[in-house]
Each structure stands twice: as structure tokens, then as C-alpha cells.
Short mmCIF file of C-alpha atoms and ligand atoms in Angstrom, two decimals:
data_model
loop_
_atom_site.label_atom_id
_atom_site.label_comp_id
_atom_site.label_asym_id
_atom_site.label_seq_id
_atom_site.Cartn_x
_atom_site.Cartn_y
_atom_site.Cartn_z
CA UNK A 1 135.53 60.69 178.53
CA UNK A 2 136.14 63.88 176.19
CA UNK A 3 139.41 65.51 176.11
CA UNK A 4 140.99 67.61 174.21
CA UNK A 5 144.62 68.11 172.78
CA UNK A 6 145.20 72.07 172.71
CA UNK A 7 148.03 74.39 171.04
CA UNK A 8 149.40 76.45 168.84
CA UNK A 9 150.24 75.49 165.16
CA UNK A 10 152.91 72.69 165.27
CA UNK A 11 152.95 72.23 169.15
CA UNK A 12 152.62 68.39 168.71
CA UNK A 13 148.80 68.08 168.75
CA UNK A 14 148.29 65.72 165.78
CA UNK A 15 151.72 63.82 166.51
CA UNK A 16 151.16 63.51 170.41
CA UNK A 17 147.20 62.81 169.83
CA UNK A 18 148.22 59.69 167.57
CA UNK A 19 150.08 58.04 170.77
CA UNK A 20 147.04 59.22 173.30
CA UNK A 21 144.77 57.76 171.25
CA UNK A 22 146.96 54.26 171.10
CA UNK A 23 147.52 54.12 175.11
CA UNK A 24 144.66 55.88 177.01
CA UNK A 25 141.82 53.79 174.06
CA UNK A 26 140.19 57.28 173.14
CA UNK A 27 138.87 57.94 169.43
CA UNK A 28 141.19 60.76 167.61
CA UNK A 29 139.09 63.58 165.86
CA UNK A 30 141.13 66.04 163.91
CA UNK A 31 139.69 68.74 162.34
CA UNK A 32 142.37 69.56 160.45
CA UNK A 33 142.58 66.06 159.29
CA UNK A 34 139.01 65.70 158.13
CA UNK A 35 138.93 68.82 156.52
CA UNK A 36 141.98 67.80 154.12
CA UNK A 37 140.31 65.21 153.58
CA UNK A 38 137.07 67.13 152.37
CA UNK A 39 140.30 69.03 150.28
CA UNK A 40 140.98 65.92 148.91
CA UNK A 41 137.75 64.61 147.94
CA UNK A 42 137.15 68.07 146.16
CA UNK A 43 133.61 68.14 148.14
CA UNK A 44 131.76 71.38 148.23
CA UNK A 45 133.37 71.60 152.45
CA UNK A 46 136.60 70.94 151.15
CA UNK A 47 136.24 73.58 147.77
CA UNK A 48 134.89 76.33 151.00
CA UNK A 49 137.72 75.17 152.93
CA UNK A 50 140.82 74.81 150.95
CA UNK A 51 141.29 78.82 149.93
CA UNK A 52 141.13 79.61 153.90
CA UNK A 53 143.41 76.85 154.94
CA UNK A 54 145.70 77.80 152.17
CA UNK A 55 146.18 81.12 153.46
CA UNK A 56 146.13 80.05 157.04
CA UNK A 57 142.45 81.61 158.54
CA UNK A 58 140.66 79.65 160.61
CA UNK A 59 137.44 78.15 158.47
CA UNK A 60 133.86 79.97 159.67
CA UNK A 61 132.72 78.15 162.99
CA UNK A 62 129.38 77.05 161.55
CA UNK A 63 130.96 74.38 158.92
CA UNK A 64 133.63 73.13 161.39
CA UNK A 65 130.59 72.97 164.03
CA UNK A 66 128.32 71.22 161.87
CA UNK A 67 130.88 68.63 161.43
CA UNK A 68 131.94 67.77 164.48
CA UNK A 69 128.15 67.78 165.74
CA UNK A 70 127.79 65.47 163.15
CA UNK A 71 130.01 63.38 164.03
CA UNK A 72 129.37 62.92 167.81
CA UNK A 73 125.65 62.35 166.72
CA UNK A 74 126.69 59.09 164.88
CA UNK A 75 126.22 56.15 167.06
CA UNK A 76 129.23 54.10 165.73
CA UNK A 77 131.89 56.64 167.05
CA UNK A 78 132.94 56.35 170.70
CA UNK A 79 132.33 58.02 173.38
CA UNK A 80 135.70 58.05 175.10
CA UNK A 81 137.41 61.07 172.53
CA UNK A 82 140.01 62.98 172.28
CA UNK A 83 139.65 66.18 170.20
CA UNK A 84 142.71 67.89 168.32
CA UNK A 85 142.01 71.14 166.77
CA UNK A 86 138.73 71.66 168.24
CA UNK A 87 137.29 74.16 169.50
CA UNK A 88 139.17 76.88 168.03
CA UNK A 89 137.19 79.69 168.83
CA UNK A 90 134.89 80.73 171.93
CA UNK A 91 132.30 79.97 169.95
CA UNK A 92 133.23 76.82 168.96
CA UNK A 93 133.90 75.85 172.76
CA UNK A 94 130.08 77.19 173.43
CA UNK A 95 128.89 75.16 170.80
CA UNK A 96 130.73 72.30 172.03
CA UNK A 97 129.65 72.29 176.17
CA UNK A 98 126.12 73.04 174.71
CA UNK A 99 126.45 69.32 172.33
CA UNK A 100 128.00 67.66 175.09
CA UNK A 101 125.57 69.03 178.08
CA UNK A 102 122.44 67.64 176.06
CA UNK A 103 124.06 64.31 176.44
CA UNK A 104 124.51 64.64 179.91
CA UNK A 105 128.69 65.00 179.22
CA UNK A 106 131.26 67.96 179.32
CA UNK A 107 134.68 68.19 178.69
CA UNK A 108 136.54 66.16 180.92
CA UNK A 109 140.70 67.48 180.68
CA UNK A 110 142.73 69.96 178.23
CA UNK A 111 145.95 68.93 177.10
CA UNK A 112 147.64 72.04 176.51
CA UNK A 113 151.04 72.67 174.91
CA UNK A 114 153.39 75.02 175.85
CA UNK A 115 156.35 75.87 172.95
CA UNK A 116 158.13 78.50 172.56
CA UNK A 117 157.02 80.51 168.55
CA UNK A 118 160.94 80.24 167.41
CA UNK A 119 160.73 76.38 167.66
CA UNK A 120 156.95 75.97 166.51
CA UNK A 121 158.12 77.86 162.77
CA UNK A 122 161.23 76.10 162.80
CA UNK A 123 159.74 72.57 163.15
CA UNK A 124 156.41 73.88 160.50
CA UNK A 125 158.71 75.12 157.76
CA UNK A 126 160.49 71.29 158.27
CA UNK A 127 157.58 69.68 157.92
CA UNK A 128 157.19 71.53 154.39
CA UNK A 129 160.31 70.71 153.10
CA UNK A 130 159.03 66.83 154.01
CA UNK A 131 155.91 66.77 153.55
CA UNK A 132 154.44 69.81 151.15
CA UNK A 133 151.73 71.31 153.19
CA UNK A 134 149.58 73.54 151.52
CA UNK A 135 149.60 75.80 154.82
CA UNK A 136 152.96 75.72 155.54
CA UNK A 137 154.35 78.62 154.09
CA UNK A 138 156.13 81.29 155.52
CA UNK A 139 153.07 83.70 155.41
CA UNK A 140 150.66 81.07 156.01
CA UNK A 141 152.49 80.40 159.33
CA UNK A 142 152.72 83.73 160.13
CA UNK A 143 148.85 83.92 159.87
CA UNK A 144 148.20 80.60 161.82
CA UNK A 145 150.05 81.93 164.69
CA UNK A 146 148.12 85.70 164.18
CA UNK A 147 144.76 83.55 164.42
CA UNK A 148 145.68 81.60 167.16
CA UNK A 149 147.01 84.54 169.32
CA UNK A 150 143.78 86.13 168.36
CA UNK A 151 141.65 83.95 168.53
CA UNK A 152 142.14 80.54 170.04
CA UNK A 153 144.14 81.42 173.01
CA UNK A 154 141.15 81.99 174.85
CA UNK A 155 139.82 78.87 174.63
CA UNK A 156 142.30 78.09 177.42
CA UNK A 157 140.66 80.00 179.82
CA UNK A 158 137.34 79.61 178.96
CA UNK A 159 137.81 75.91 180.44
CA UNK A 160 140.02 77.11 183.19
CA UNK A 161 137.45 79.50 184.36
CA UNK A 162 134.54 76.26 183.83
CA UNK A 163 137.31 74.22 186.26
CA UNK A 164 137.82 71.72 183.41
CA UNK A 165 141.38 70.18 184.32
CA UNK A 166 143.68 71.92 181.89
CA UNK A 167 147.65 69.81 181.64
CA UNK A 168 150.02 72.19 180.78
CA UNK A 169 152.78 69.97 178.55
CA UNK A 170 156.35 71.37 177.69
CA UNK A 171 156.14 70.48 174.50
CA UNK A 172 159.58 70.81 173.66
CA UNK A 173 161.92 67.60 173.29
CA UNK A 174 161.75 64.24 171.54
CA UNK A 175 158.37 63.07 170.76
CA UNK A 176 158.75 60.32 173.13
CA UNK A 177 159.29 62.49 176.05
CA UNK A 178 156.93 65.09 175.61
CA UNK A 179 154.61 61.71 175.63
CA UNK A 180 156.12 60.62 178.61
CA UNK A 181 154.88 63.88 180.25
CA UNK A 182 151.74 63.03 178.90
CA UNK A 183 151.08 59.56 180.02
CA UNK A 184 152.37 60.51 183.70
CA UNK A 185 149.66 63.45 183.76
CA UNK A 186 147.15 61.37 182.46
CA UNK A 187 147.74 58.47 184.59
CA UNK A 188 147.96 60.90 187.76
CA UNK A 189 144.88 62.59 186.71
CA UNK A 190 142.96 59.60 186.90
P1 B4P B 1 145.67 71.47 162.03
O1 B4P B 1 145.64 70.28 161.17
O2 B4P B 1 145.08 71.35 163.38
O3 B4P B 1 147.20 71.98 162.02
P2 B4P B 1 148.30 72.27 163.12
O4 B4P B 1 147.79 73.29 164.10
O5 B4P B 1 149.57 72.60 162.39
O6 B4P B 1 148.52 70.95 163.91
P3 B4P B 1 149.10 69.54 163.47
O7 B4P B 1 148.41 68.58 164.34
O8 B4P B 1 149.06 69.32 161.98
O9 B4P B 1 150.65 69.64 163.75
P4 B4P B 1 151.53 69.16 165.01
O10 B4P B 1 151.49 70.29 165.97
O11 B4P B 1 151.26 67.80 165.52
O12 B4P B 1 144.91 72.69 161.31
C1 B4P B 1 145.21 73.10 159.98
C2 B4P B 1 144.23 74.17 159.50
O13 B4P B 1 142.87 73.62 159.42
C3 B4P B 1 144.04 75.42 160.37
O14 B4P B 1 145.04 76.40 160.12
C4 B4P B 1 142.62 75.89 159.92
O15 B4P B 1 142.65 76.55 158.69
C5 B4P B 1 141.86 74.59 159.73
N1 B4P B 1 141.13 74.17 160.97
C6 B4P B 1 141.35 73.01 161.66
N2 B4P B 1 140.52 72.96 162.74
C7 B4P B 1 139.76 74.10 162.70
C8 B4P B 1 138.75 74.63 163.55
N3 B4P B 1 138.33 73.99 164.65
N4 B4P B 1 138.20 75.83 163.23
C9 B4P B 1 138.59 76.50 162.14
N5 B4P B 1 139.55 76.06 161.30
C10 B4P B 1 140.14 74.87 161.57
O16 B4P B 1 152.98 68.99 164.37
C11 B4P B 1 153.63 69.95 163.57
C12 B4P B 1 155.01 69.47 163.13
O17 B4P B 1 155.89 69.45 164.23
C13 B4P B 1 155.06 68.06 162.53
O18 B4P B 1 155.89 68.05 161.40
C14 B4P B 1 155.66 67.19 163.62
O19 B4P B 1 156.42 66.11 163.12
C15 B4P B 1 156.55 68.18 164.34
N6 B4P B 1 156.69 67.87 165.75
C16 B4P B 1 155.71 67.62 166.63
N7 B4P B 1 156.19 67.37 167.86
C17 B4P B 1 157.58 67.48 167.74
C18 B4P B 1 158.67 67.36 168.66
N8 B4P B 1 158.48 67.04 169.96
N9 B4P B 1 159.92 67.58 168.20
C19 B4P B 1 160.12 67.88 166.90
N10 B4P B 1 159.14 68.00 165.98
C20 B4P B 1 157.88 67.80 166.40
#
């Protein structure tokens, strides 16, 4: 199973894919996660990365390709996944069908967010005041949501138009109850 956990910048994809991952048993892959972590380990990905991330550009689709190919090569990670934050591009979501069709798979849903851009800055330039983001600036915000308008937004309909199920979520509320909407489309789609 291979699903994916779609939106703009601070939609609820990394807080919502945290509960998915607890109650539906499939293995979280962030790519926004793992590549802080590269940030943090000061590794030559993370050195590449931390610049673009810092001014809120999307990192080239080779290195966050590589990765994630990498990691549904290795044997030890699941096959029931849910990805959050990937793909990002239409040529990340080629690259992805083309690594899943060689193993016979293919994206399976698309759990997409729906929140209105007044609500997603307000609840980003909260999370910087708690937590210290490097990309949570006012103009690094302002980029993220240029990039995804630009560029990720068609990711949507590139599975749409492949019939992949795609969940539209309101993702506005309490975190409980946009999961709530979750689990009931999840457990319906089954
Ligand atoms: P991500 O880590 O994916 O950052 P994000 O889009 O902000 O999502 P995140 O999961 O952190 O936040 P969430 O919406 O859950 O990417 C960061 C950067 O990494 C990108 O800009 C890019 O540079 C790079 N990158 C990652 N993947 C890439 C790829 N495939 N290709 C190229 N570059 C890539 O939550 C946001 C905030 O809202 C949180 O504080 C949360 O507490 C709050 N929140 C969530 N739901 C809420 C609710 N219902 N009510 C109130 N607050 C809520």
C-alpha cells in the first residue's frame, strides 16, 4: 500500500501523517524530515540542502529522488507507506510511478489538504515563534507557497488524470477532527 499525504506548506501533512501512520500501520517518509536531518548531520546533502530550504525553494529533484529511491530499495523498510512531501514536482511523481511500476506497485490514494493561504501563514509564522524553523520566515513562506502554486499543484492532477483515488481533507479545525475526516475516508476507501 503507498499513499501519499499532499498539501501546501503547513496544511497538516507532517502532523496528520504522524496519526496515519499510528492507526492505518503504514511507514511515515518525510522528506522534509530527512533532509533536516542531513541539515543536522552537516552531510554534504544537508550542506546542498540547507541554503535552498532556508530560503524556501524546493531542493533539485535528482537529490530528493535519489533518496527516496534509496530508501524504497532497502529491504528493511515496509512496504505499506505513506509519503509526506513527496513528489513535489511532475518530475518527481514520474520518477516515482516509474520506481514503483518496476516493483509491480503504484500509488494507491492521495490525501490531499484543502486550507485556505490566510490560515496556512498564520499557523507557519506560530510554529516559528515555537519552534524556530529555519524556513519559517515571512519571505521564506511567501516563497514556499510561490513554489507550491508553481510547481507542486500539479501533482494533484497528474494522479487524478492516472485515476489514483485522490481524498480531498478540509484541513481546517482541531487536529483531531481533521483526523477524524481522515480515518472515515480511509476506512470507507477500503
Ligand atoms: P516540509 O517539511 O514538507 O514542510 P511543510 O510543507 O511546512 O510541512 P510540515 O509537515 O512541516 O508542516 P505541517 O503542514 O504538518 O518541507 C520543508 C522544505 O523541505 C521544503 O520547503 C523544501 O525546501 C524541502 N523539501 C521537502 N520535500 C521536498 C521535495 N520532495 N522536493 C524538493 N524539496 C523538498 O504543519 C505546519 C504547522 O501547522 C505546524 O506547526 C502544526 O502544528 C500546525 N498545524 C497542523 N495542523 C493544524 C491544525 N489542524 N490546526 C492548527 N494548527 C495546525
Amino acid at each position: 500500500m503507498i499513499g501519499l499525504i499532499f498539501g501546501p506548506p503547513g496544511s497538516g501533512k507532517g502532523t496528520q501523517a504522524a496519526h496515519v501512520e499510528s492507526v492505518f500501520k503504514l511507514s511515515h517518509l518525510s522528506t522534509g524530515d530527512i533532509l533536516r536531518a542531513e541539515v543536522a548531520r552537516g552531510s554534504e546533502i544537508g550542506k546542498e540542502a540547507e541554503r535552498i530550504m532556508r530560503a524556501g525553494d524546493l531542493v533539485p529533484d535528482d537529490l530528493i529522488i535519489r533518496i527516496v529511491q534509496g530508501i524504497l530499495r532497502d529491504p528493511n523498510v515496509s512496504s505499506d507507506v505513506l509519503l509526506d512531501g513527496f513528489p513535489r514536482t511532475l518530475e518527481q511523481a514520474r520518477a516515482l510511478d516509474e520506481m514503483l511500476a518496476k516493483e509491480g506497485h503504484k500509488v494507491d490514494f492521495v490525501i490531499a489538504f484543502v486550507v485556505p493561504e490566510d490560515l496556512l501563514i498564520e499557523r507557519l509564522l506560530h510554529r516559528a515563534e515555537v519552534e524556530g524553523r529555519a524556513d519559517d520566515t515571512r519571505e521564506a513562506i511567501t516563497e514556499r507557497m510561490h513554489e507550491y502554486r508553481k510547481l507542486t499543484a500539479a501533482v494533484l492532477d497528474h494522479y487524478r488524470n492516472a485515476g489514483v483515488r485522490v481524498i480531498e481533507i478540509d484541513g481546517v479545525g482541531k487536529v483531531e477532527d481533521v483526523f477524524e475526516r481522515i480515518r472515515i475516508a480511509l476506512d470507507q476507501a477500503k
